[in-house]
XYZ file of C-alpha atoms in Angstrom:
350
model
C 40.456 88.730 2.002
C 38.462 87.087 4.783
C 37.119 84.549 2.353
C 40.625 83.567 1.257
C 41.681 83.096 4.848
C 38.742 80.812 5.539
C 39.474 78.716 2.465
C 43.099 78.504 3.455
C 42.103 77.366 6.920
C 39.856 74.734 5.463
C 42.637 73.435 3.263
C 44.961 73.290 6.242
C 42.373 71.480 8.326
C 41.619 69.005 5.566
C 45.303 68.410 4.989
C 45.719 67.710 8.699
C 42.948 65.126 8.635
C 44.468 63.482 5.587
C 47.864 63.307 7.230
C 46.360 61.746 10.346
C 44.469 59.126 8.350
C 47.331 58.416 6.006
C 45.102 59.154 2.964
C 46.040 61.358 0.076
C 43.518 63.607 -1.712
C 43.815 61.421 -4.814
C 42.878 58.366 -2.742
C 39.678 60.070 -1.640
C 38.769 60.933 -5.220
C 39.280 57.329 -6.307
C 37.202 56.119 -3.370
C 34.411 58.575 -4.222
C 34.407 57.503 -7.855
C 34.303 53.876 -6.765
C 31.292 54.563 -4.568
C 29.494 56.337 -7.382
C 30.268 53.509 -9.805
C 28.962 50.969 -7.300
C 25.795 53.020 -6.772
C 25.109 53.489 -10.495
C 25.823 49.827 -11.238
C 23.318 48.741 -8.622
C 20.759 51.241 -9.854
C 21.208 49.940 -13.389
C 20.815 46.317 -12.312
C 17.740 47.149 -10.264
C 16.193 49.011 -13.211
C 16.964 46.065 -15.469
C 15.308 43.664 -13.038
C 12.223 45.875 -12.786
C 12.044 46.132 -16.582
C 12.421 42.354 -16.945
C 9.692 41.788 -14.396
C 7.377 44.220 -16.174
C 7.640 42.553 -19.593
C 4.830 40.020 -18.967
C 2.614 42.879 -17.767
C 3.395 45.026 -20.812
C 2.771 42.122 -23.190
C -0.519 41.423 -21.439
C -1.639 45.029 -21.819
C -0.606 45.020 -25.493
C -2.380 41.760 -26.363
C -5.482 42.609 -24.318
C -6.020 45.743 -26.406
C -6.169 43.873 -29.722
C -9.420 42.898 -31.423
C -8.632 39.214 -31.980
C -11.360 38.918 -34.600
C -9.358 41.290 -36.843
C -5.792 39.963 -37.267
C -5.312 42.299 -40.234
C -5.288 45.211 -37.763
C -1.807 44.138 -36.646
C -0.447 43.455 -40.117
C -1.449 39.806 -40.518
C -2.812 40.289 -44.018
C -2.894 36.608 -44.973
C -4.547 35.432 -41.778
C -8.211 34.868 -40.977
C -9.939 34.578 -37.631
C -12.475 31.857 -36.925
C -14.262 30.222 -33.997
C -14.656 26.494 -33.441
C -16.863 24.618 -30.988
C -15.035 21.625 -29.489
C -17.768 21.079 -26.915
C -21.224 22.447 -26.231
C -20.892 25.829 -24.597
C -17.231 26.187 -25.526
C -16.050 28.436 -28.349
C -12.346 28.761 -29.153
C -10.723 31.410 -31.308
C -8.252 30.352 -34.000
C -6.061 32.253 -36.457
C -5.236 30.528 -39.743
C -2.242 31.942 -41.591
C -1.612 30.621 -45.113
C 1.886 30.183 -46.626
C 3.511 33.520 -47.366
C 3.683 32.838 -51.113
C -0.141 32.915 -51.156
C -0.542 36.220 -49.388
C -1.647 38.173 -52.473
C -4.149 35.496 -53.381
C -5.489 35.564 -49.801
C -6.481 39.243 -49.878
C -10.192 39.671 -49.218
C -10.874 35.937 -49.097
C -13.455 34.435 -46.747
C -13.321 31.490 -44.358
C -14.427 29.043 -47.045
C -11.384 29.916 -49.164
C -9.045 29.468 -46.210
C -10.559 26.074 -45.382
C -10.077 24.876 -48.963
C -6.514 26.240 -48.934
C -5.602 23.662 -46.270
C -5.782 21.020 -49.008
C -3.155 22.669 -51.251
C -0.486 20.142 -50.250
C 1.567 22.491 -48.066
C 2.549 21.181 -44.611
C 0.343 22.382 -41.773
C 1.351 23.347 -38.239
C -0.984 23.527 -35.273
C 0.643 25.913 -32.785
C -0.221 25.361 -29.117
C 0.962 28.375 -27.167
C 2.129 28.858 -23.608
C 0.174 30.083 -20.626
C -1.012 33.623 -20.211
C -1.967 36.131 -22.882
C -3.512 35.104 -26.172
C -2.731 34.310 -29.806
C -1.648 37.889 -30.509
C 1.452 37.790 -28.277
C 4.481 38.997 -30.299
C 6.485 35.767 -29.976
C 3.480 33.714 -31.115
C 3.002 35.938 -34.136
C 6.752 35.604 -34.685
C 6.605 31.806 -34.905
C 3.537 31.951 -37.172
C 5.375 34.336 -39.509
C 8.455 32.096 -39.611
C 6.384 29.013 -40.457
C 4.407 30.923 -43.078
C 7.612 32.257 -44.660
C 8.956 28.718 -44.968
C 5.779 27.795 -46.867
C 3.483 26.237 -44.272
C -0.033 26.795 -43.013
C -0.247 27.769 -39.348
C -3.252 27.495 -37.031
C -2.845 29.262 -33.688
C -5.568 28.544 -31.151
C -6.509 30.186 -27.893
C -7.588 27.394 -25.574
C -10.863 27.698 -23.722
C -10.640 30.514 -21.184
C -7.765 32.211 -23.049
C -8.109 35.288 -25.240
C -11.662 35.563 -26.537
C -12.339 31.834 -26.141
C -15.108 30.843 -23.763
C -15.267 28.042 -21.219
C -13.380 27.037 -18.096
C -9.700 26.219 -18.710
C -8.608 22.858 -17.320
C -5.900 20.450 -18.400
C -8.489 18.043 -19.815
C -10.288 20.913 -21.540
C -7.144 22.227 -23.216
C -6.379 18.737 -24.494
C -9.935 18.382 -25.825
C -9.590 21.682 -27.704
C -6.325 20.572 -29.337
C -7.690 17.152 -30.297
C -10.725 18.815 -31.873
C -8.560 21.219 -33.876
C -6.462 18.320 -35.165
C -9.544 16.473 -36.456
C -10.940 19.703 -37.927
C -7.704 20.239 -39.849
C -7.413 16.609 -40.989
C -10.939 16.751 -42.410
C -9.792 19.525 -44.766
C -6.099 18.882 -45.402
C -6.149 15.881 -47.717
C -2.741 14.188 -47.670
C -0.861 17.189 -46.307
C 1.458 16.726 -43.351
C -0.087 17.873 -40.094
C 2.468 18.727 -37.409
C 2.191 20.346 -34.013
C 4.385 22.944 -32.290
C 4.003 23.214 -28.532
C 5.647 26.043 -26.622
C 6.077 26.052 -22.843
C 2.692 25.084 -21.374
C 1.731 24.124 -24.928
C 4.368 21.385 -24.843
C 2.356 19.661 -22.133
C -0.856 20.122 -24.112
C 0.956 18.743 -27.171
C 2.081 15.480 -25.580
C -1.300 15.031 -23.890
C -2.961 15.495 -27.277
C -0.534 13.154 -29.031
C -1.293 10.369 -26.533
C -5.038 10.968 -26.848
C -4.783 10.755 -30.645
C -2.738 7.575 -30.330
C -5.592 6.037 -28.368
C -7.832 6.921 -31.320
C -5.454 5.339 -33.828
C -4.222 8.728 -35.080
C -1.006 10.707 -34.744
C 0.716 13.903 -35.721
C 3.213 13.607 -38.560
C 5.787 15.518 -36.526
C 6.137 17.238 -33.162
C 8.200 20.282 -32.187
C 8.554 21.172 -28.520
C 9.943 24.595 -27.642
C 10.853 25.592 -24.097
C 9.263 22.365 -22.883
C 8.996 20.997 -19.359
C 8.647 17.464 -17.994
C 5.710 17.930 -15.641
C 3.638 20.836 -14.403
C 5.319 20.556 -11.005
C 8.805 20.866 -12.500
C 7.720 23.896 -14.487
C 6.387 25.643 -11.378
C 9.016 24.647 -8.830
C 12.288 24.206 -10.730
C 14.887 26.731 -9.647
C 16.319 28.754 -12.505
C 19.960 29.669 -13.152
C 19.718 33.210 -14.458
C 20.916 36.696 -13.484
C 17.401 37.371 -12.196
C 17.075 33.993 -10.461
C 16.070 35.663 -7.201
C 13.027 37.197 -8.898
C 11.774 33.998 -10.507
C 12.575 31.979 -7.385
C 10.606 34.403 -5.208
C 7.746 34.206 -7.710
C 8.068 30.586 -8.989
C 7.396 30.097 -12.686
C 5.847 33.506 -12.931
C 3.978 32.814 -16.166
C 1.816 30.271 -14.362
C 0.579 32.992 -12.028
C 0.607 36.215 -14.004
C -2.479 36.778 -16.158
C -2.886 32.989 -16.406
C -6.398 31.489 -16.490
C -4.984 28.169 -15.246
C -3.372 29.545 -12.092
C -6.080 28.221 -9.758
C -6.277 24.759 -11.339
C -4.306 21.612 -10.600
C -1.915 20.846 -13.465
C -0.120 17.600 -14.203
C 0.912 17.534 -17.878
C 3.013 14.337 -17.554
C 5.255 15.030 -20.543
C 7.834 12.488 -19.385
C 5.236 9.702 -19.227
C 3.637 10.749 -22.508
C 6.939 10.687 -24.393
C 7.474 7.065 -23.417
C 4.329 6.156 -25.383
C 5.034 8.091 -28.582
C 6.845 7.071 -31.767
C 6.293 10.337 -33.631
C 9.356 12.179 -35.020
C 10.242 14.831 -32.476
C 12.399 17.963 -32.445
C 13.178 19.781 -29.193
C 14.152 23.467 -29.350
C 15.591 25.197 -26.294
C 17.650 28.267 -25.510
C 20.563 27.763 -23.135
C 19.629 30.966 -21.295
C 15.952 30.078 -20.856
C 15.147 31.843 -17.594
C 12.008 29.844 -16.846
C 12.878 26.283 -17.832
C 16.554 25.280 -17.566
C 18.345 23.669 -20.498
C 18.787 20.557 -18.324
C 15.054 19.904 -18.686
C 15.347 19.853 -22.484
C 18.258 17.447 -22.222
C 16.222 15.150 -19.985
C 13.289 15.290 -22.423
C 15.679 14.358 -25.221
C 17.050 11.363 -23.302
C 13.548 10.177 -22.412
C 12.224 10.433 -25.984
C 15.377 8.964 -27.521
C 15.198 5.956 -25.236
C 11.486 5.457 -25.961
C 11.942 5.620 -29.731
C 15.374 3.983 -29.727
C 16.466 6.312 -32.500
C 18.924 9.146 -33.025
C 17.235 10.135 -36.267
C 13.632 10.424 -35.055
C 14.471 12.532 -32.000
C 16.519 15.749 -32.283
C 17.654 18.323 -29.753
C 18.556 21.768 -31.067
C 19.931 24.252 -28.549
C 20.602 27.954 -29.000
C 23.600 29.666 -27.432
C 22.783 31.677 -24.341
C 24.748 34.671 -25.619
C 21.972 35.249 -28.177
C 19.618 36.321 -25.405
C 16.529 34.448 -26.568
C 15.466 33.431 -23.057
C 12.089 31.635 -23.010
C 10.206 33.322 -25.844
C 12.730 34.568 -28.366
C 13.704 31.629 -30.585
C 11.624 32.999 -33.447
C 14.289 35.709 -33.870
C 17.006 33.245 -34.856
C 18.044 33.593 -38.498
C 18.817 29.888 -38.734
C 15.421 28.742 -37.455
C 13.697 28.548 -40.883
C 16.306 26.072 -42.170
C 16.105 24.032 -38.971
C 12.341 23.730 -39.391
C 12.571 23.030 -43.111
C 15.067 20.214 -42.608
C 12.876 18.650 -39.938
C 9.764 18.747 -42.113
C 11.622 17.393 -45.124
C 12.823 14.476 -42.995
C 9.174 13.583 -42.385
C 8.607 13.156 -46.107
C 11.329 10.555 -46.642
């Protein structure tokens, strides 16, 4: 009985407070739910930010645990590992993946077979990856698999100082490594097309390499730039429009600083200046939601290259809708990418 009286008194007291404040019990419930919704929403967004920030770390841990000399350990059963020596004291690791239709034939084959396979007439892509990590990063394997499925050879190199490659990474050194790989491929490829695909930091290495080859009277048959930037300074300092802008703005161009051998070196990579010297067919790929390099940079690259080559046909810009969620590294997931690549390569043959 006493307990009932106390509860009744509490109800009366609460009702009095509600009457004084002008609030109804239902209003309080709505307010409480609103507070909980606000709290959970913020907790969710914070967790999402933390997860997004941890992705580079998780990818680094994953790739660092792989024996790069054994690509078959991660399912690359038509890929061989090799080491090249672009300069004395420098050894760079390279994966060569043959066209998918030759995967059965490739089983158990040695390096000599893979070298001879480069002369089978299939187009060849040299893939120059972005900063941080190594050639086993999932998005790099993804691009190699797409190119192989279309019917092309793919050579993915870890620059000096990256992965299991030796040497001190510098802008000049990375360019030297790429130039060497081009000549190594050309010495074995016969009349096959030799193209280059540069992603992120690799786009700067690509245009540096293309200009260096031009000085030697050589050139790639085609160039693809994915997630490219204009200069190293733009890539590090450009503010990003993205739900997690605050994170990337607080830690500018995070990939240049996180697990990146180049982080203590001065970088220039004058892509804008390089493009003004080139007449090589070029395709630019960029996701509209790229959280590291804004789509506006790709559009500026397109205008620069188009003006230099004075051609709508030799320079193409292909953008991917931001709703697809590809960000900076996910274009390999697009189902339409194989046809986009195939059409570009076929245009080089006409």
